[in-house]
Structure formats: C-alpha cells, structure tokens
Short mmCIF file of C-alpha atoms in Angstrom, two decimals:
data_model
loop_
_atom_site.label_atom_id
_atom_site.label_comp_id
_atom_site.label_asym_id
_atom_site.label_seq_id
_atom_site.Cartn_x
_atom_site.Cartn_y
_atom_site.Cartn_z
CA MET A 1 111.22 66.06 146.43
CA GLU A 2 113.98 68.56 147.01
CA SER A 3 114.18 72.14 145.86
CA SER A 4 116.04 72.77 142.63
CA LYS A 5 119.35 74.53 142.96
CA LYS A 6 119.48 75.23 139.24
CA TYR A 7 116.12 77.00 139.01
CA ASP A 8 115.84 79.44 141.88
CA LEU A 9 112.62 81.44 141.61
CA SER A 10 113.43 83.78 144.49
CA GLY A 11 115.13 87.17 144.29
CA VAL A 12 115.28 89.76 141.55
CA HIS A 13 116.10 87.25 138.82
CA GLY A 14 113.30 84.84 139.76
CA ALA A 15 110.93 86.28 137.14
CA GLU A 16 113.46 85.66 134.35
CA VAL A 17 114.11 82.12 135.58
CA PHE A 18 110.35 81.48 135.65
CA ARG A 19 109.90 82.84 132.12
CA ASP A 20 112.46 80.42 130.69
CA LEU A 21 111.58 77.23 132.58
CA PRO A 22 111.90 74.28 130.15
CA GLU A 23 109.29 71.61 129.55
CA GLY A 24 109.75 68.46 131.60
CA LEU A 25 110.59 70.19 134.88
CA LYS A 26 108.56 69.30 137.96
CA ILE A 27 107.02 72.10 139.99
CA LYS A 28 105.42 72.29 143.40
CA LEU A 29 102.41 74.56 143.79
CA THR A 30 101.35 76.53 146.83
CA ASN A 31 98.40 74.15 147.33
CA GLY A 32 100.78 71.20 147.64
CA SER A 33 100.22 69.78 144.15
CA ILE A 34 103.08 68.60 141.98
CA GLY A 35 103.02 69.05 138.21
CA GLU A 36 105.21 68.64 135.16
CA ILE A 37 105.64 71.54 132.74
CA VAL A 38 104.19 70.56 129.36
CA GLY A 39 103.98 74.05 127.87
CA ASN A 40 105.57 77.44 128.46
CA PRO A 41 104.51 80.42 126.34
CA HIS A 42 107.53 82.30 127.75
CA ASP A 43 105.44 85.29 128.77
CA GLY A 44 106.64 85.13 132.37
CA ALA A 45 103.11 84.72 133.66
CA ILE A 46 101.78 81.24 133.11
CA LEU A 47 102.73 77.61 132.57
CA LEU A 48 100.78 74.61 131.34
CA LEU A 49 101.20 71.77 133.83
CA LYS A 50 100.27 68.13 133.85
CA ILE A 51 99.21 67.39 137.40
CA LEU A 52 101.15 64.46 138.91
CA GLU A 53 100.10 64.73 142.56
CA SER A 54 97.13 66.54 144.03
CA PRO A 55 96.68 65.87 147.75
CA SER A 56 93.60 68.11 148.07
CA ASP A 57 91.82 66.75 144.97
CA PRO A 58 93.21 63.44 143.64
CA SER A 59 90.76 63.55 140.69
CA LYS A 60 92.96 66.22 139.10
CA VAL A 61 95.88 63.85 138.63
CA GLY A 62 96.58 63.46 134.93
CA GLU A 63 94.76 66.66 133.94
CA GLU A 64 96.44 69.62 132.28
CA GLU A 65 96.02 72.98 133.95
CA PHE A 66 97.23 76.52 133.34
CA ILE A 67 98.84 77.98 136.45
CA PHE A 68 100.13 81.45 137.22
CA TYR A 69 103.42 82.36 138.79
CA PRO A 70 101.94 83.27 142.20
CA ASP A 71 100.62 79.67 142.37
CA VAL A 72 104.14 78.26 142.11
CA GLN A 73 106.09 77.53 145.27
CA GLU A 74 109.28 76.09 143.82
CA VAL A 75 110.90 73.90 141.20
CA VAL A 76 111.54 70.43 142.53
CA SER A 77 113.66 68.88 139.77
CA ASP A 78 116.71 69.98 137.83
CA GLY A 79 115.54 68.64 134.48
CA MET B 1 64.13 105.90 105.81
CA VAL B 2 67.42 106.55 107.57
CA SER B 3 68.69 110.07 108.00
CA VAL B 4 71.93 111.76 108.97
CA GLN B 5 72.72 115.21 110.24
CA THR B 6 74.58 117.56 107.91
CA SER B 7 75.58 121.20 108.05
CA ARG B 8 72.30 121.91 106.28
CA GLY B 9 70.11 119.92 108.62
CA ASP B 10 68.83 116.38 108.62
CA ARG B 11 68.79 114.60 105.28
CA PHE B 12 67.55 111.19 104.26
CA LEU B 13 70.32 108.93 103.01
CA ARG B 14 68.30 108.25 99.89
CA SER B 15 68.48 111.93 98.99
CA PHE B 16 72.26 111.74 98.62
CA ILE B 17 72.00 109.59 95.51
CA ASP B 18 70.48 111.16 92.40
CA THR B 19 69.19 108.13 90.55
CA GLU B 20 67.90 110.20 87.63
CA HIS B 21 71.25 111.74 86.76
CA GLY B 22 73.75 109.17 88.05
CA THR B 23 75.37 111.28 90.73
CA VAL B 24 76.30 110.78 94.40
CA SER B 25 76.70 113.41 97.10
CA ARG B 26 80.16 113.81 98.59
CA GLU B 27 78.46 113.75 101.99
CA LEU B 28 78.51 109.97 101.75
CA TYR B 29 82.30 110.10 101.85
CA VAL B 30 82.96 112.83 104.40
CA ASN B 31 80.08 112.75 106.89
CA GLU B 32 80.88 111.30 110.32
CA ASP B 33 77.28 110.18 110.93
CA VAL B 34 77.28 108.25 107.69
CA PHE B 35 80.53 106.55 108.64
CA GLN B 36 79.27 105.48 112.05
CA GLN B 37 76.12 104.05 110.49
CA GLU B 38 78.24 102.17 107.94
CA LEU B 39 80.15 100.46 110.73
CA GLU B 40 76.94 99.17 112.27
CA GLN B 41 74.80 98.56 109.20
CA ILE B 42 77.46 97.28 106.79
CA PHE B 43 80.57 96.06 108.62
CA GLY B 44 78.49 94.61 111.45
CA ARG B 45 76.46 92.46 109.06
CA CYS B 46 78.43 91.62 105.93
CA TRP B 47 80.64 88.67 105.19
CA LEU B 48 84.15 90.15 105.23
CA PHE B 49 87.36 88.73 103.83
CA ILE B 50 89.78 88.28 106.74
CA GLY B 51 92.73 86.32 105.37
CA HIS B 52 93.99 83.06 103.90
CA GLU B 53 94.57 79.72 105.59
CA SER B 54 98.25 79.70 104.58
CA LEU B 55 98.81 82.60 107.00
CA VAL B 56 98.12 80.22 109.92
CA PRO B 57 99.35 76.83 108.67
CA ASN B 58 100.31 75.20 111.99
CA PRO B 59 98.52 74.53 115.29
CA GLY B 60 98.85 77.60 117.51
CA ASP B 61 99.57 79.92 114.55
CA PHE B 62 97.75 83.23 114.72
CA MET B 63 97.46 86.55 112.95
CA VAL B 64 95.60 89.70 113.84
CA THR B 65 93.22 90.78 111.11
CA ARG B 66 90.37 93.28 111.03
CA MET B 67 86.61 93.47 110.55
CA GLY B 68 85.65 97.09 110.08
CA THR B 69 87.39 99.15 112.75
CA GLU B 70 87.83 96.16 115.07
CA GLU B 71 90.79 93.83 115.47
CA VAL B 72 90.12 90.13 115.06
CA LEU B 73 92.36 87.32 116.21
CA LEU B 74 92.60 84.55 113.63
CA VAL B 75 94.02 81.39 115.20
CA ARG B 76 94.42 77.72 114.33
CA ASP B 77 93.55 75.58 117.35
CA ARG B 78 96.23 73.34 118.78
CA LYS B 79 93.81 70.48 119.39
CA ASP B 80 91.28 70.21 116.55
CA LYS B 81 93.45 72.18 114.04
CA GLN B 82 90.45 74.32 113.02
CA ILE B 83 90.80 78.02 112.26
CA ARG B 84 88.59 80.37 114.27
CA ALA B 85 88.21 84.13 114.56
CA PHE B 86 87.68 86.14 117.74
CA LEU B 87 87.41 89.76 118.76
CA ASN B 88 90.85 90.76 119.99
CA SER B 89 89.56 92.12 123.27
CA CYS B 90 89.72 90.61 126.75
CA ARG B 91 86.33 89.86 128.27
CA HIS B 92 87.49 91.27 131.62
CA ARG B 93 88.44 94.88 130.84
CA GLY B 94 88.72 94.96 127.06
CA GLU B 95 92.51 95.05 126.68
CA LYS B 96 93.95 93.48 123.52
CA VAL B 97 94.79 89.88 124.29
CA CYS B 98 97.21 89.77 121.37
CA ARG B 99 99.48 92.65 120.46
CA TYR B 100 101.56 90.95 117.78
CA ASP B 101 100.66 90.90 114.09
CA GLN B 102 101.43 87.23 113.55
CA GLY B 103 103.10 84.30 115.28
CA ASN B 104 102.57 81.07 117.20
CA ALA B 105 101.26 80.95 120.74
CA LEU B 106 100.31 78.40 123.37
CA VAL B 107 97.81 80.81 124.88
CA PHE B 108 96.82 84.48 124.71
CA THR B 109 97.36 86.14 128.06
CA CYS B 110 95.91 89.57 128.65
CA PRO B 111 98.67 91.80 130.02
CA PHE B 112 96.21 93.62 132.29
CA HIS B 113 94.99 90.94 134.77
CA ALA B 114 96.30 87.82 133.03
CA TRP B 115 92.97 86.50 131.85
CA THR B 116 94.27 83.75 129.60
CA TYR B 117 92.62 82.17 126.54
CA ASP B 118 93.60 79.04 124.66
CA SER B 119 93.73 78.68 120.88
CA ALA B 120 90.01 77.80 120.79
CA GLY B 121 89.13 81.06 122.57
CA ARG B 122 88.28 79.41 125.88
CA LEU B 123 89.14 81.20 129.10
CA VAL B 124 91.60 78.85 130.80
CA GLY B 125 92.92 80.94 133.63
CA ALA B 126 93.17 84.27 135.34
CA SER B 127 95.49 85.80 137.88
CA GLY B 128 94.23 84.90 141.34
CA GLN B 129 91.87 82.29 139.97
CA ASN B 130 92.36 80.00 142.98
CA VAL B 131 93.32 82.54 145.64
CA PRO B 132 90.82 82.50 148.55
CA THR B 133 90.84 86.30 148.83
CA SER B 134 90.36 86.73 145.07
CA TYR B 135 88.27 84.59 142.69
CA ASN B 136 88.61 81.61 145.01
CA GLY B 137 87.98 79.22 142.13
CA GLU B 138 84.55 80.72 141.47
CA LEU B 139 85.23 82.36 138.08
CA ASN B 140 83.00 80.57 135.57
CA LYS B 141 85.43 80.13 132.71
CA ASP B 142 82.85 78.58 130.40
CA GLU B 143 80.93 81.88 130.25
CA TRP B 144 83.87 84.18 129.61
CA GLY B 145 85.61 82.96 126.47
CA LEU B 146 86.67 85.36 123.71
CA VAL B 147 83.87 86.74 121.54
CA GLU B 148 83.74 84.57 118.43
CA VAL B 149 82.50 85.81 115.06
CA GLY B 150 78.89 85.02 114.21
CA GLN B 151 79.80 82.85 111.23
CA PHE B 152 83.09 81.74 109.70
CA LYS B 153 83.88 80.22 106.31
CA ASN B 154 86.98 78.71 104.76
CA TYR B 155 86.24 78.93 101.04
CA TYR B 156 88.97 77.14 99.09
CA GLY B 157 91.56 78.60 101.42
CA THR B 158 90.18 82.13 101.61
CA LEU B 159 88.82 83.02 105.05
CA TRP B 160 85.63 84.99 105.60
CA ALA B 161 83.59 85.98 108.63
CA THR B 162 80.53 87.94 109.65
CA TRP B 163 79.46 89.18 113.06
CA ASP B 164 75.82 88.50 112.17
CA LYS B 165 74.53 85.02 113.02
CA ASN B 166 71.49 85.72 110.83
CA ALA B 167 73.50 86.50 107.70
CA PRO B 168 72.90 84.13 104.78
CA SER B 169 75.41 81.39 103.96
CA PHE B 170 78.62 82.57 102.36
CA GLU B 171 77.72 80.84 99.10
CA ASP B 172 74.40 82.67 98.94
CA TYR B 173 76.14 85.92 99.83
CA VAL B 174 78.59 85.60 96.94
CA GLY B 175 75.91 84.35 94.54
CA PRO B 176 76.89 84.17 90.87
CA PHE B 177 80.47 85.18 91.67
CA ALA B 178 81.20 82.07 93.75
CA GLU B 179 82.68 80.08 90.88
CA SER B 180 84.96 82.96 89.97
CA VAL B 181 86.24 83.25 93.53
CA ARG B 182 86.87 79.51 93.55
CA TYR B 183 88.67 79.71 90.21
CA MET B 184 90.99 82.40 91.52
CA CYS B 185 91.98 80.10 94.39
CA GLU B 186 93.22 77.46 91.94
CA SER B 187 96.91 76.86 91.39
CA SER B 188 98.37 77.19 87.91
CA ASP B 189 97.69 73.52 87.20
CA GLY B 190 93.99 73.95 87.99
CA GLU B 191 93.95 72.36 91.45
CA ASP B 192 91.43 73.69 93.96
CA ASN B 193 92.83 75.48 96.96
CA GLY B 194 96.27 75.44 95.37
CA LEU B 195 97.62 78.77 96.54
CA GLU B 196 99.50 80.20 99.46
CA VAL B 197 100.08 83.89 100.10
CA PHE B 198 103.33 85.67 100.77
CA THR B 199 103.89 86.72 104.34
CA PRO B 200 104.36 89.25 105.77
CA PHE B 201 101.97 91.02 103.46
CA GLN B 202 101.56 94.63 102.50
CA LYS B 203 99.70 97.10 104.71
CA TRP B 204 99.45 100.82 104.60
CA ARG B 205 97.18 103.59 105.76
CA LEU B 206 95.70 106.25 103.55
CA PRO B 207 94.05 109.52 104.53
CA THR B 208 90.84 108.92 102.64
CA ASN B 209 87.38 107.44 103.03
CA TRP B 210 87.21 103.67 102.60
CA LYS B 211 84.73 103.90 99.74
CA VAL B 212 87.08 105.97 97.59
CA PRO B 213 89.21 102.93 96.72
CA ALA B 214 86.76 100.15 97.65
CA PHE B 215 83.88 101.37 95.49
CA THR B 216 85.80 102.59 92.47
CA SER B 217 88.59 100.04 92.07
CA SER B 218 86.11 97.46 90.86
CA ARG B 219 86.86 97.54 87.17
CA ASP B 220 87.70 101.14 86.39
CA PRO B 221 89.59 101.11 83.09
CA GLU B 222 89.37 104.84 82.52
CA HIS B 223 91.56 105.56 85.51
CA ALA B 224 94.34 103.40 84.09
CA ALA B 225 94.53 105.41 80.91
CA MET B 226 95.74 108.43 82.86
CA THR B 227 96.83 107.34 86.32
CA HIS B 228 99.01 104.44 85.15
CA ARG B 229 100.17 105.91 81.85
CA SER B 230 103.75 106.35 82.98
CA VAL B 231 104.07 102.99 84.67
CA ASN B 232 102.70 101.14 81.68
CA ALA B 233 105.15 102.99 79.48
CA ALA B 234 107.95 101.96 81.82
CA ALA B 235 107.12 98.27 81.26
CA ILE B 236 106.87 96.67 84.69
CA GLY B 237 105.14 93.48 83.58
CA PRO B 238 106.64 90.06 84.21
CA MET B 239 108.58 90.43 80.96
CA ARG B 240 110.00 93.77 82.06
CA GLU B 241 111.15 95.55 78.90
CA LEU B 242 110.91 92.48 76.71
CA GLN B 243 108.00 92.30 74.28
CA GLY B 244 107.05 95.83 75.14
CA GLY B 245 106.63 95.02 78.81
CA ASP B 246 103.35 93.29 78.08
CA ARG B 247 101.64 92.38 81.36
CA GLY B 248 98.71 90.64 79.73
CA ARG B 249 100.71 87.74 78.36
CA ARG B 250 99.20 85.20 80.68
CA ARG B 251 95.66 85.96 79.60
CA ASN B 252 93.90 83.31 77.64
CA ARG B 253 93.33 83.78 73.92
CA ILE B 254 90.06 81.87 73.86
CA PRO B 255 87.38 83.84 71.95
CA SER B 256 85.39 85.87 74.41
CA GLU B 257 83.36 88.98 75.12
CA SER B 258 83.99 91.16 78.12
CA TYR B 259 81.62 93.28 80.15
CA VAL B 260 81.45 95.29 83.30
CA VAL B 261 78.76 93.88 85.54
CA GLY B 262 77.17 95.23 88.64
CA ASP B 263 75.08 93.01 90.89
CA HIS B 264 72.68 95.58 92.32
CA ASN B 265 71.18 93.10 94.77
CA LEU B 266 74.43 91.71 96.16
CA GLY B 267 76.76 94.67 95.58
CA HIS B 268 79.47 92.63 93.86
CA GLY B 269 80.76 93.37 90.42
CA GLY B 270 83.63 94.12 88.11
CA GLY B 271 84.99 92.35 85.07
CA TRP B 272 82.90 89.57 83.52
CA THR B 273 84.09 87.60 80.51
CA ASP B 274 81.93 85.22 78.50
CA TYR B 275 84.17 82.56 77.03
CA LYS B 276 82.80 81.20 73.79
CA GLN B 277 84.34 77.75 73.91
CA PRO B 278 85.81 75.32 76.42
CA GLY B 279 89.50 74.77 76.98
CA LEU B 280 92.62 76.84 77.35
CA ALA B 281 94.88 78.36 74.74
CA PRO B 282 98.53 77.23 74.72
CA TYR B 283 100.86 78.81 77.24
CA LEU B 284 102.72 81.95 76.24
CA ASP B 285 106.08 82.73 77.79
CA ALA B 286 105.61 85.60 80.21
CA TRP B 287 108.56 85.72 82.58
CA TYR B 288 111.96 87.36 82.47
CA GLU B 289 113.60 85.20 85.15
CA PRO B 290 115.18 81.92 83.91
CA GLY B 291 113.23 78.75 84.53
CA VAL B 292 109.98 80.39 85.61
CA ASP B 293 108.20 79.84 82.31
CA ASP B 294 109.27 76.19 82.40
CA TYR B 295 107.38 75.72 85.66
CA PHE B 296 104.27 77.60 84.57
CA ARG B 297 104.21 75.91 81.15
CA THR B 298 104.20 72.45 82.73
CA ALA B 299 101.48 73.47 85.18
CA HIS B 300 99.43 75.06 82.40
CA GLU B 301 99.56 71.88 80.34
CA LYS B 302 98.02 69.98 83.27
CA LYS B 303 95.34 72.63 83.54
CA MET B 304 94.63 72.39 79.81
CA VAL B 305 93.72 68.75 80.31
CA LYS B 306 91.38 69.59 83.20
CA TYR B 307 89.69 72.36 81.23
CA ALA B 308 89.53 70.55 77.91
CA ASN B 309 85.75 70.25 78.14
CA ARG B 310 85.04 73.09 80.53
CA ILE B 311 84.20 76.71 79.93
CA ALA B 312 85.93 78.92 82.46
CA PRO B 313 83.89 81.05 84.85
CA PRO B 314 83.51 84.78 84.14
CA ALA B 315 86.66 85.72 86.01
CA GLY B 316 88.66 82.85 84.57
CA HIS B 317 91.94 83.01 82.70
CA ASP B 318 93.20 86.10 84.54
CA ALA B 319 90.13 88.08 83.53
CA GLY B 320 89.29 88.79 87.17
CA HIS B 321 89.21 92.09 88.98
CA ILE B 322 85.93 91.54 90.72
CA CYS B 323 84.82 93.09 93.94
CA ILE B 324 83.00 91.25 96.68
CA TRP B 325 80.84 93.62 98.63
CA PRO B 326 81.76 95.65 100.62
CA ASN B 327 85.54 95.98 100.71
CA PHE B 328 87.34 93.17 98.86
CA ILE B 329 88.72 93.08 95.35
CA MET B 330 90.11 89.92 93.84
CA ASP B 331 92.34 89.10 90.91
CA SER B 332 93.87 85.74 90.24
CA TRP B 333 97.16 86.79 91.82
CA ARG B 334 96.24 89.74 94.02
CA TRP B 335 93.67 90.01 96.80
CA ARG B 336 93.14 93.45 98.28
CA PHE B 337 90.89 94.69 101.04
CA TRP B 338 90.22 97.97 102.79
CA HIS B 339 89.69 98.39 106.51
CA PRO B 340 88.04 101.63 107.61
CA HIS B 341 89.57 103.31 110.65
CA GLU B 342 87.89 106.72 110.63
CA VAL B 343 85.69 108.59 108.18
CA GLY B 344 88.85 109.89 106.52
CA VAL B 345 91.31 107.06 107.22
CA VAL B 346 91.47 103.64 105.58
CA GLU B 347 94.01 100.83 105.85
CA ARG B 348 94.73 98.81 102.77
CA TRP B 349 96.01 95.20 102.91
CA SER B 350 97.23 93.30 99.87
CA LEU B 351 97.81 89.56 99.66
CA PHE B 352 99.59 87.96 96.75
CA GLY B 353 99.04 84.34 95.88
CA VAL B 354 101.50 81.84 94.48
CA ASP B 355 101.29 78.09 93.84
CA LYS B 356 101.92 76.17 97.08
CA VAL B 357 104.01 73.63 95.21
CA ALA B 358 106.07 76.09 93.18
CA PRO B 359 109.86 75.90 93.63
CA LYS B 360 111.69 78.74 95.32
CA HIS B 361 112.91 80.45 92.15
CA VAL B 362 109.31 80.67 90.91
CA LYS B 363 108.02 82.00 94.22
CA ASP B 364 110.83 84.56 94.25
CA ALA B 365 109.99 85.72 90.74
CA VAL B 366 106.29 86.13 91.56
CA ARG B 367 107.10 87.91 94.81
CA HIS B 368 109.48 90.31 93.08
CA TYR B 369 106.87 91.05 90.43
CA ALA B 370 104.27 91.73 93.11
CA MET B 371 106.65 94.07 94.89
CA ARG B 372 107.53 96.13 91.86
CA TYR B 373 103.93 96.24 90.68
CA ASN B 374 102.07 96.78 93.96
CA GLY B 375 102.49 98.37 97.32
CA PRO B 376 104.33 101.32 98.77
CA THR B 377 107.61 100.29 97.15
CA GLY B 378 105.96 99.34 93.88
CA ALA B 379 105.01 101.57 91.06
CA THR B 380 101.39 101.09 90.11
CA GLU B 381 99.65 101.56 93.42
CA SER B 382 101.74 104.56 94.29
CA ASP B 383 99.94 106.16 91.38
CA ASP B 384 96.58 105.15 92.85
CA MET B 385 97.46 106.37 96.30
CA GLU B 386 98.23 109.80 94.93
CA ASN B 387 94.64 110.04 93.73
CA TRP B 388 93.00 108.47 96.75
CA ASN B 389 94.95 110.71 99.12
CA TYR B 390 93.80 113.93 97.50
CA VAL B 391 90.19 112.98 96.78
CA TYR B 392 89.26 113.23 100.43
CA PRO B 393 90.68 116.65 101.39
CA ALA B 394 89.46 118.10 98.11
CA SER B 395 85.95 116.83 98.79
CA ARG B 396 85.30 117.65 102.44
CA GLY B 397 85.21 121.45 102.34
CA VAL B 398 81.90 123.26 102.87
CA THR B 399 81.84 124.28 99.23
CA ALA B 400 83.21 121.06 97.76
CA ARG B 401 80.67 118.85 99.49
CA GLN B 402 77.82 120.66 97.76
CA TYR B 403 78.85 119.23 94.39
CA ASP B 404 78.02 115.63 93.56
CA TYR B 405 80.36 113.02 92.12
CA ASN B 406 79.56 111.76 88.64
CA PHE B 407 78.91 108.01 88.39
CA ALA B 408 77.02 108.22 85.08
CA ASN B 409 79.44 106.43 82.75
CA GLY B 410 77.21 103.94 80.90
CA PHE B 411 74.15 105.12 82.81
CA GLY B 412 70.97 103.59 81.43
CA ARG B 413 72.72 101.22 79.02
CA GLY B 414 72.89 98.14 81.26
CA LYS B 415 70.94 94.96 80.52
CA LEU B 416 69.75 92.03 82.61
CA ARG B 417 70.09 88.41 81.55
CA GLU B 418 67.40 85.88 82.17
CA GLU B 419 69.85 83.08 82.92
CA VAL B 420 71.71 85.03 85.63
CA PRO B 421 69.76 85.14 88.91
CA GLY B 422 69.28 88.30 90.90
CA VAL B 423 69.78 91.79 89.50
CA VAL B 424 73.09 91.47 87.68
CA VAL B 425 73.38 94.29 85.18
CA PHE B 426 75.67 93.79 82.18
CA ASN B 427 77.13 96.90 80.64
CA ASP B 428 79.91 97.91 78.26
CA ASN B 429 83.34 97.00 79.48
CA ARG B 430 84.55 100.52 80.26
CA THR B 431 81.52 101.74 82.17
CA GLU B 432 80.88 102.39 85.87
CA GLU B 433 78.12 99.80 86.26
CA ALA B 434 79.96 97.99 89.07
CA HIS B 435 80.33 101.25 90.98
CA ARG B 436 76.62 101.98 90.72
CA ALA B 437 75.76 98.48 91.93
CA ARG B 438 77.73 99.13 95.08
CA PHE B 439 75.59 102.17 95.84
CA SER B 440 72.42 100.14 95.31
CA ARG B 441 73.66 97.65 97.89
CA TRP B 442 75.01 100.41 100.11
CA LEU B 443 71.59 102.08 100.37
CA ALA B 444 69.87 98.76 100.98
CA PHE B 445 72.19 97.97 103.89
CA MET B 446 71.97 101.44 105.37
CA GLU B 447 68.17 101.36 105.40
CA ALA B 448 67.64 97.70 106.35
CA LYS B 449 66.67 96.84 109.90
CA SER B 450 68.06 93.32 109.58
CA TRP B 451 68.99 90.66 107.06
CA ASP B 452 65.27 89.93 106.75
CA ASP B 453 65.04 93.07 104.61
CA LEU B 454 68.02 92.19 102.45
CA TYR B 455 68.60 89.93 99.49
CA PRO B 456 69.16 86.96 99.49
CA VAL B 457 67.44 86.32 102.86
CA ASN B 458 64.57 88.30 101.36
CA ARG B 459 64.39 86.48 98.02
CA GLY B 460 61.87 88.92 96.62
CA ALA B 461 63.93 92.04 97.23
CA ASN B 462 65.10 94.23 94.37
CA HIS B 463 67.68 96.74 95.61
CA ARG B 464 68.47 98.31 92.26
CA ILE B 465 68.06 102.08 92.51
CA TRP B 466 69.36 103.03 89.05
#
C-alpha cells in the first residue's frame, strides 16, 4: 500500500489532519499492522481501528483496538 | 457517640439537637467538622438522585452529575445500551476524564497521560501502552477501569446511585414513598415512565449550607405565605392573569385529607394526601397558550380510565412535594436536588418533566412555565434564594451560633398509623414534621458505623428522636 497524499501526518499541520481523519481510511501502524478507522472521537489523540493485517500477531486480525497517534506511521489510503 | 470540635470544645452530635424543646443548634449548619462527617457518613452511603434516563437517550451519550462533592460520569454504553455511573477521575493520576457537562463520546480520554476509557468504564488504552520503553504492553487494563458506583437503579426513568455496596435495595430505601415516586414519573395519560426532562437544565450555586434548602423545603407552607406573597399576587401560574392566576388548577378535586408526614426512620417526608375514593375528577382548563389544554384534556381522559378503580398514592394528583432523604425533593413536574460543595456552598439543580409524547407547542408551554416559575430567571425561586443566601452568614457568627433554630411547629402532635410500616409520623398539614424527621435520620447516619446499624437493614431500629 502506498502513502496517502491527501492525509499527510507530518509537519506542523499533522496533528490537525490526524484529529479529523474520517472513518473508512486505512492506516499503517509502527508495528507493521494495517487497520481501518471505525471510530474517531476527534480528540486528536486516539482512533478506534479494525485490524486488517497483523504480521506480528495474526490472531488480532478482525479485532477492534484503540491506538494512539504515536502508534501511527502513515495513512495508506485516500478514502 | 460521635463528636465534633467547636469553639467551645468537643461536643457530641446528639447534644446539638434539643429533643425536649424542638430546637437544633446552628453548629450543624456552619461547623466544618460536621460537614466533613456528613460527606462520609451520609453522602458516602445514601442512595442519591443523579439524573433521568432522557438526559442520555442514545448510545455514547453522557452527562456529568454529582454525588456529594464528587463528580460522577453518567454514560449510556455503546454496546449493551445500559446506563452506568462512574467517578469522574482517572485511575492513573486522578484528572477528570470528562470535562464537558453533557454530550456524546466514543471514549473518555484523560488529557494528562491519555488513559482512555470506553462507555462501559473499561480502560481501553493509554499513551505508550505498547512502547517497549514505556508500558510495553504490560498495563493490566482489566484492573484499572473507572470507579463504578456501588449500586445503581433506574426507577421508572429516574436514576439513583449509592457508593455503598451494602446499602439496602432502592425500593427498601424509599419505603412507603416508592409508589408516589413512581406516580410522579407517569405521563399525563397515566403511563409509567412517560416523562422526559428538559435539557440543558437549571444549575446554580448558593452561598449557604446544603441543609438550609434540603431540610426545610420539604413541605414548608408557612414560608410561602411571606416569601412568595408578591409572586402569588403577580399570578405566574399556567393561566397567568386569567382566573386569578390560579396555579392549583390541575389538582384533583377528589375528596381528600392532607397531612405533613415525616418518616423518622427513613428521613423522607413532605406532603401526604389520603384520597377518599378511587378515580380522577374531570379535567379543568389550566393553560393560557392555545391548544395546550386540548392535549392535556385528551391525556387526562385516558388516565381517568386507568384510575377508574384505583386510589392514587399519597403524592398523587399533583399533591406531591415530598423529599427523599437526603437531598432530593420531588413534585410531579419539578425534581430538585442539592449538591454540597463546602460547608457554606451548595449547588442546586432543577429538572422539569414533560410528557415524552407531547407535541412541541405543549412542551414549549411547559418549558416557558417552568422558566418563569423556577430558576435564576424565574420569579419564585429567586424569592427562596434571597432567604437561603442570608441564613448562612447570619448564622455563622460566634454569637449567632449560640442560639438554636426553632423546629417546634407541631411538636408533639404527630401520630403513627398501624397500617404504615416504619416510623412515619402524620401531623397537621402546616407543621414541620418532615423537617424533624430529617434530623432523626441525620443523627442516625452520623452515628452509625455502617448500614447494619441503620433502618431498613436493621429492621428493628427506631431512629425517631422527637
């Protein structure tokens, strides 16, 4: 999956972009997992993800998990 | 015996109440030691009114309410749709996890270290939860959920909680007043759980001790004669100036006898009406706004059918105004409760009920009536606040606190009834029996080591002191 050009989490505006990420986007985590956003409280801190790929622990696929912004590497879809 | 320290040395709490003459020391209202003991002995144990289910109708809805001096997060779970109540304090460092009064949330994230709780109070994440140099996935989330209340009850839409897991059931706690509370949750057509409350609701702080309003607003007709003289003359009832501004139009004309009662074992009390026959009297027009009487008349006719063979409970037919110990007073349309903040600061919240199914023009009319009758922008309670505000500063001086308050109206004239369980004292309908019952319960709570000493867990207890 390629990095999103629409949702750039780097730089000074990255925090605002993260806060407003819509549901349905796919995200890559620092541990290599891929997840789909299924909930965003818009507090700029956390997202609720449905895990789609989990190379280090395949049993997590299909589970929902709250993740924090430092755990996010990049957005890998443009919605 | 429990004692407190005063400017004149240690005194037993029991010595502050003169049960031979019907008086109460002002120390109970102004003493910091007494207040701190009340928080532990009373607000830490009692069932407390904390809101109404219509304030959190949807999954994820929340509101911040209070139990004593502490904030409580009331939230409807996104998954099982149940309402729960939690201490609004993060388990990590104690920061508030919710700093909004009301809203809808996916989760509650502490702004300090991002400990995050779901709508069932479970800890679901924390900043650094998986970082090898931080928690490294070793934080046991199952052990660190939000602190949930000891017991919780949804009683026909009204929400109650206690911190004490050993408290009796809510029904036992309310005792003979349960049917009246249920009645006052009915809609105008007599359906259970038929109300919703207006939101946002009224809140304001008053510089007085919590007991000033909470102990003496429970059926206190003599204050109305003076305090509300001007407002009654100004005719602010539903009819406004029509028919003399009568605000009792909705009351039932069924033959009855009215009393003031004080339940000295449970602490509840207020107005009590014995209806002499079943049924409801025909509806009387009561509203100024067009179309509102049409709605209420139709609803009332349905209720007449339901009550054709039933005698209403003692607070039925708008004869309410009962207090549920320690800090809640209920009428059929107005539910008010007092949250202590400091010995001399109390916060008053008022909820106003309206039929869930009422059309907008009816809800608007009821809301406008509530606004002009109650609250900071209303008329009646501004009168009350004037009194409550000045009672405290005029009572806390070193001279003032030496002189007891008089609670002797109707003293010695109350009677028990065999058919009413407990120690429910019936007295004339303009007496202070309900106030005295609150002090009986107050002393029992302040001296009790646990619920084992208190009625109704201790079925043999008699807490009546006068």
